[in-house]
Short mmCIF file of C-alpha atoms in Angstrom, two decimals:
data_model
loop_
_atom_site.label_atom_id
_atom_site.label_comp_id
_atom_site.label_asym_id
_atom_site.label_seq_id
_atom_site.Cartn_x
_atom_site.Cartn_y
_atom_site.Cartn_z
CA MET A 1 -3.81 -19.07 30.06
CA ARG A 2 -3.32 -18.57 26.69
CA TYR A 3 -0.41 -16.35 24.34
CA GLN A 4 -1.96 -13.07 22.29
CA SER A 5 -2.13 -13.63 18.45
CA LYS A 6 0.86 -13.81 16.45
CA SER A 7 -1.66 -12.16 13.56
CA SER A 8 -0.78 -9.27 11.77
CA ILE A 9 -4.22 -8.20 11.95
CA ALA A 10 -4.46 -9.25 16.05
CA TYR A 11 -1.15 -7.22 16.42
CA MET A 12 -2.08 -3.82 14.45
CA PHE A 13 -5.69 -3.40 16.34
CA ARG A 14 -3.77 -4.47 19.86
CA ASN A 15 -1.66 -1.71 19.25
CA PHE A 16 -3.78 0.57 16.97
CA TRP A 17 -3.71 3.47 19.13
CA ASN A 18 -0.37 3.34 19.94
CA LEU A 19 0.44 3.35 15.69
CA VAL A 20 -2.30 5.12 13.90
CA TYR A 21 -0.96 9.11 14.48
CA VAL A 22 1.88 8.36 12.44
CA THR A 23 0.37 7.39 9.27
CA LEU A 24 -2.94 9.15 10.12
CA PRO A 25 -1.57 12.59 8.72
CA VAL A 26 0.17 10.95 5.38
CA ALA A 27 -3.19 9.04 4.54
CA VAL A 28 -5.20 12.79 5.28
CA LEU A 29 -3.13 14.07 2.83
CA MET A 30 -3.35 11.65 0.01
CA ALA A 31 -7.40 11.48 0.99
CA PHE A 32 -7.92 14.72 -0.07
CA PHE A 33 -5.52 15.25 -2.81
CA TYR A 34 -4.44 12.08 -4.50
CA ASN A 35 -7.64 10.73 -6.94
CA PRO A 36 -7.79 6.71 -6.00
CA SER A 37 -11.28 6.68 -7.56
CA SER A 38 -10.20 6.71 -11.21
CA GLU A 39 -11.25 3.72 -12.39
CA ILE A 40 -14.64 3.79 -10.92
CA THR A 41 -15.02 7.26 -12.36
CA LEU A 42 -14.21 5.81 -15.56
CA PHE A 43 -16.39 2.85 -15.36
CA THR A 44 -19.30 4.95 -14.46
CA ARG A 45 -18.99 7.20 -17.84
CA LEU A 46 -18.89 3.87 -19.36
CA VAL A 47 -22.24 2.58 -18.28
CA THR A 48 -23.87 5.93 -18.30
CA GLU A 49 -22.44 7.84 -21.11
CA GLU A 50 -21.92 6.86 -25.09
CA ILE A 51 -18.24 7.14 -25.81
CA ALA A 52 -16.73 8.03 -28.71
CA MET A 53 -13.61 5.62 -30.09
CA ASN A 54 -11.41 9.01 -30.44
CA ASP A 55 -12.27 10.14 -27.01
CA VAL A 56 -10.68 6.43 -25.58
CA ILE A 57 -7.13 7.26 -25.07
CA TYR A 58 -7.82 10.34 -23.30
CA LEU A 59 -10.08 8.89 -21.14
CA LEU A 60 -8.04 6.27 -19.91
CA GLY A 61 -4.44 8.83 -19.72
CA GLU A 62 -6.83 11.06 -17.98
CA SER A 63 -8.06 8.54 -15.44
CA LEU A 64 -5.21 5.74 -15.10
CA THR A 65 -1.92 7.66 -15.56
CA ALA A 66 -0.04 10.63 -13.80
CA LEU A 67 -2.58 12.69 -15.59
CA ARG A 68 -5.29 12.32 -13.11
CA PHE A 69 -3.42 13.86 -10.17
CA GLY A 70 -3.90 17.88 -12.28
CA ARG A 71 -3.38 20.68 -10.75
CA PHE A 72 -2.45 18.75 -7.75
CA TRP A 73 0.50 17.17 -8.83
CA TRP A 74 2.87 18.52 -6.47
CA VAL A 75 1.36 16.39 -3.74
CA VAL A 76 2.86 13.14 -4.97
CA PRO A 77 6.63 13.84 -4.23
CA ILE A 78 5.57 15.51 -0.52
CA ALA A 79 3.49 12.23 0.07
CA ILE A 80 5.96 10.27 -1.03
CA VAL A 81 8.74 11.89 1.28
CA ALA A 82 5.85 11.74 4.04
CA LEU A 83 4.97 8.05 3.64
CA ALA A 84 8.61 7.15 3.60
CA TYR A 85 9.17 8.93 7.15
CA ALA A 86 6.34 7.64 8.43
CA MET A 87 7.29 3.78 7.67
CA SER A 88 10.46 4.56 8.96
CA VAL A 89 8.94 5.56 12.23
CA MET A 90 6.66 2.75 12.14
CA VAL A 91 9.64 0.05 11.49
CA VAL A 92 11.15 1.62 14.53
CA LYS A 93 8.28 1.30 16.44
CA ILE A 94 7.61 -2.08 15.71
CA ASP A 95 10.93 -3.10 16.14
CA ARG A 96 11.32 -1.88 19.15
CA HIS A 97 7.72 -3.40 20.48
CA MET A 98 8.95 -6.68 18.93
CA ARG A 99 12.08 -7.00 20.57
CA VAL A 100 11.80 -5.57 23.85
CA GLY A 101 8.15 -5.30 24.73
CA GLN A 102 8.20 -1.34 24.72
CA MET A 103 6.58 0.66 21.77
CA PRO A 104 8.87 4.51 22.03
CA ALA A 105 6.59 6.90 20.76
CA PHE A 106 8.30 9.44 18.79
CA PRO A 107 11.76 8.15 17.31
CA LEU A 108 12.14 10.32 14.87
CA LYS A 109 15.90 10.59 14.55
CA ARG A 110 16.14 6.64 14.66
CA ALA A 111 13.94 6.77 11.59
CA PHE A 112 16.29 8.20 9.75
CA GLY A 113 18.45 5.75 9.71
CA ILE A 114 16.29 3.72 7.57
CA PHE A 115 14.36 6.44 5.89
CA PRO A 116 16.81 6.54 2.07
CA PHE A 117 16.05 2.63 2.29
CA VAL A 118 11.89 3.30 2.40
CA LEU A 119 12.00 5.72 0.53
CA LEU A 120 13.73 4.07 -2.40
CA TYR A 121 11.35 1.12 -2.23
CA ILE A 122 7.88 3.52 -2.00
CA PHE A 123 9.67 5.76 -4.68
CA CYS A 124 10.58 2.25 -7.26
CA GLY A 125 7.29 0.62 -6.35
CA VAL A 126 5.05 3.79 -7.50
CA ALA A 127 7.32 4.22 -10.03
CA ALA A 128 6.81 1.05 -11.75
CA MET A 129 2.84 1.03 -11.06
CA GLU A 130 2.63 4.39 -13.20
CA ILE A 131 4.86 2.75 -15.76
CA PHE A 132 2.57 -0.43 -16.01
CA LYS A 133 -0.47 2.07 -16.59
CA LEU A 134 1.54 3.52 -19.52
CA ILE A 135 1.60 0.01 -20.86
CA ILE A 136 -2.15 -0.67 -19.86
CA VAL A 137 -3.21 2.86 -21.64
CA GLY A 138 -0.18 2.08 -25.06
CA ILE A 139 -2.28 -1.23 -25.24
CA ALA A 140 -5.73 0.19 -25.39
CA TYR A 141 -3.64 2.16 -28.01
CA MET A 142 -3.11 -0.51 -30.17
CA LEU A 143 -6.48 -2.37 -29.71
CA ARG A 144 -8.17 0.77 -31.61
CA PHE A 145 -8.62 -1.46 -34.54
CA LEU A 146 -11.71 -2.98 -32.53
CA ASN A 147 -13.60 0.51 -33.12
CA ASN A 148 -15.06 -0.82 -30.04
CA ALA A 149 -15.06 2.23 -27.07
CA THR A 150 -16.40 -0.15 -24.37
CA ALA A 151 -14.09 -3.16 -25.42
CA VAL A 152 -11.21 -1.45 -25.22
CA ILE A 153 -11.78 0.64 -21.99
CA SER A 154 -13.44 -2.61 -20.53
CA VAL A 155 -10.03 -4.50 -21.54
CA ALA A 156 -7.82 -1.39 -19.88
CA LEU A 157 -10.01 -1.67 -16.67
CA GLY A 158 -8.94 -5.80 -16.89
CA LEU A 159 -5.75 -5.01 -16.82
CA SER A 160 -5.38 -2.68 -14.26
CA VAL A 161 -6.90 -5.18 -11.71
CA VAL A 162 -4.18 -7.96 -12.95
CA VAL A 163 -1.71 -5.43 -12.82
CA ARG A 164 -2.22 -4.27 -9.24
CA VAL A 165 -2.91 -8.01 -8.26
CA PHE A 166 0.77 -8.88 -9.61
CA TRP A 167 2.43 -4.93 -7.94
CA LEU A 168 0.98 -5.79 -4.88
CA TYR A 169 2.02 -9.31 -5.09
CA MET A 170 6.00 -8.22 -6.02
CA LEU A 171 5.90 -5.78 -2.77
CA GLY A 172 4.89 -8.60 -0.62
CA LEU A 173 7.95 -10.55 -1.41
CA LEU A 174 10.20 -7.63 -0.83
CA ILE A 175 8.20 -6.50 2.75
CA ILE A 176 10.91 -8.23 5.15
CA SER A 177 13.22 -6.59 3.74
CA PHE A 178 12.19 -3.32 6.08
CA PRO A 179 12.86 -5.61 9.51
CA LEU A 180 16.31 -7.39 7.79
CA LYS A 181 17.62 -3.86 6.95
CA TYR A 182 16.92 -1.73 10.37
CA SER A 183 17.25 -5.17 12.74
CA GLU A 184 20.01 -7.22 10.93
CA ASN A 185 21.64 -4.00 8.72
CA TYR A 186 21.84 -5.94 5.66
CA ARG A 187 22.96 -3.83 2.96
CA PHE A 188 20.37 -2.91 0.39
CA ASN A 189 20.11 -5.47 -1.75
CA VAL A 190 21.18 -8.31 0.10
CA ALA A 191 17.49 -7.44 2.28
CA LEU A 192 15.73 -7.70 -0.88
CA SER A 193 17.20 -10.92 -1.89
CA TYR A 194 16.53 -12.18 1.06
CA SER A 195 13.19 -11.24 1.51
CA ALA A 196 11.95 -12.37 -2.14
CA ARG A 197 13.68 -15.67 -1.11
CA THR A 198 11.82 -15.79 2.14
CA MET A 199 8.88 -14.89 1.09
CA SER A 200 8.54 -16.77 -2.17
CA ARG A 201 7.58 -19.75 0.10
CA LYS A 202 4.48 -18.27 0.70
CA LYS A 203 3.50 -17.45 -2.69
CA ALA A 204 -0.28 -18.45 -2.30
CA MET A 205 -0.98 -16.43 0.84
CA LEU A 206 0.88 -13.19 -0.96
CA PHE A 207 -1.50 -13.69 -3.57
CA GLY A 208 -4.38 -14.31 -1.43
CA VAL A 209 -3.70 -11.08 0.29
CA ALA A 210 -2.62 -9.08 -2.77
CA LEU A 211 -6.89 -10.27 -4.23
CA LEU A 212 -8.11 -9.09 -0.79
CA ILE A 213 -6.65 -5.29 -1.04
CA VAL A 214 -7.48 -4.96 -4.59
CA PHE A 215 -10.78 -6.41 -3.75
CA LEU A 216 -11.38 -3.76 -0.71
CA ARG A 217 -10.12 -1.22 -2.49
CA VAL A 218 -12.82 -1.44 -5.00
CA VAL A 219 -15.57 -1.77 -2.70
CA ALA A 220 -14.02 1.40 -0.83
CA MET A 221 -13.88 3.44 -4.08
CA GLY A 222 -17.43 2.17 -4.71
CA ILE A 223 -18.59 3.53 -1.46
CA ALA A 224 -16.91 6.72 -1.61
CA TYR A 225 -17.85 7.41 -5.29
CA LEU A 226 -21.46 6.91 -3.82
CA LEU A 227 -20.67 9.17 -0.85
CA ALA A 228 -19.18 11.78 -3.46
CA PRO A 229 -22.08 14.16 -3.30
CA TYR A 230 -21.98 14.57 0.68
CA LYS A 231 -18.72 14.93 0.83
CA LEU A 232 -17.83 12.22 2.84
CA ASP A 233 -15.47 10.71 -0.13
CA ALA A 234 -12.26 11.75 1.49
CA LEU A 235 -13.27 10.38 4.71
CA ILE A 236 -13.54 7.07 3.21
CA TYR A 237 -10.07 7.03 1.95
CA ALA A 238 -8.57 8.37 4.77
CA VAL A 239 -9.54 5.32 6.69
CA GLY A 240 -8.44 2.78 4.02
CA TYR A 241 -5.51 4.71 3.79
CA THR A 242 -4.75 4.56 7.36
CA LEU A 243 -5.36 0.62 7.66
CA CYS A 244 -3.13 -0.03 4.67
CA PHE A 245 0.00 1.80 5.64
CA THR A 246 -0.85 0.74 9.08
CA PHE A 247 -1.06 -2.79 8.59
CA ALA A 248 1.67 -3.50 5.83
CA PRO A 249 4.76 -2.84 8.55
CA CYS A 250 2.61 -5.17 10.80
CA PHE A 251 2.88 -7.59 8.08
CA ALA A 252 6.74 -7.44 7.64
CA PHE A 253 7.60 -7.15 11.27
CA LYS A 254 5.08 -10.76 11.54
CA HIS A 255 6.54 -12.71 9.04
CA TYR A 256 10.35 -11.47 9.93
CA TYR A 257 9.83 -13.14 13.03
CA ASP A 258 8.20 -16.22 12.05
CA ASP A 259 11.41 -16.90 9.23
CA VAL A 260 14.04 -15.12 10.69
CA GLY A 261 13.83 -12.95 14.04
CA GLY A 262 13.84 -14.34 17.54
CA GLU A 263 11.09 -14.81 20.54
CA ARG A 264 8.76 -12.16 20.44
CA ARG A 265 8.46 -9.92 23.24
CA ASP A 266 5.46 -8.04 22.45
CA VAL A 267 3.22 -10.87 23.03
CA SER A 268 1.87 -12.01 26.93
CA GLN A 269 -0.50 -14.52 27.95
CA ILE A 270 -4.06 -13.36 28.89
CA MET A 271 -6.74 -14.93 30.84
CA PHE A 272 -9.69 -16.94 29.22
CA GLY A 273 -12.45 -18.43 30.38
#
């Protein structure tokens, strides 16, 4: 006899069909209206076309900043609210499952208790990323003296990768604030502070996860870009978003129980040969 694995990945796939229907609608919404392949498109233009220096700032702004949403800008606030509520439902489901061993199907009312906290977390995260990208475009603007479009765009793309890794690392530091807020009823600032202190002991792990996610994101964007002529790119994005949104709360609760919580009731003994 042995116990089931307590890892985030194992928990996610063990309970995948009980979780995925919560995140899938938001993932599909973002896959069809959001444009995560903007950096890949910019890189392709850099390789295949001769870009004039006068066009660099416009291209960077169109590819990296909020201008990339174009006429679908209205999807962004809808997606933020929808994602915040989906994550709130996931928090309630996983908390109940790990605490008593049972997972409610649609805890819609209870999710409203943590919804404002999750909404603020996601909104601040999105706003921070957009500010970082504006700073990248500003740095590219200051590098105009190089008079080399290839060099300026390469620097901007490199900074975009570095910023995304740093952004994911910071989100990871604060991620167990979800279970701390819901399960322990901590105040907003206390939950964030406690999460940062606890997860700061796992810097190497958080940095590794951030690097892995950024690498997989680039791979997914590359595959989606190749499949775009066949109208299958949205499918790749939907799968990627679904896995990310499903994994995040599993990761949060796994580390919450490792460092703060008590005995997990979702883990049972299984036979092995």
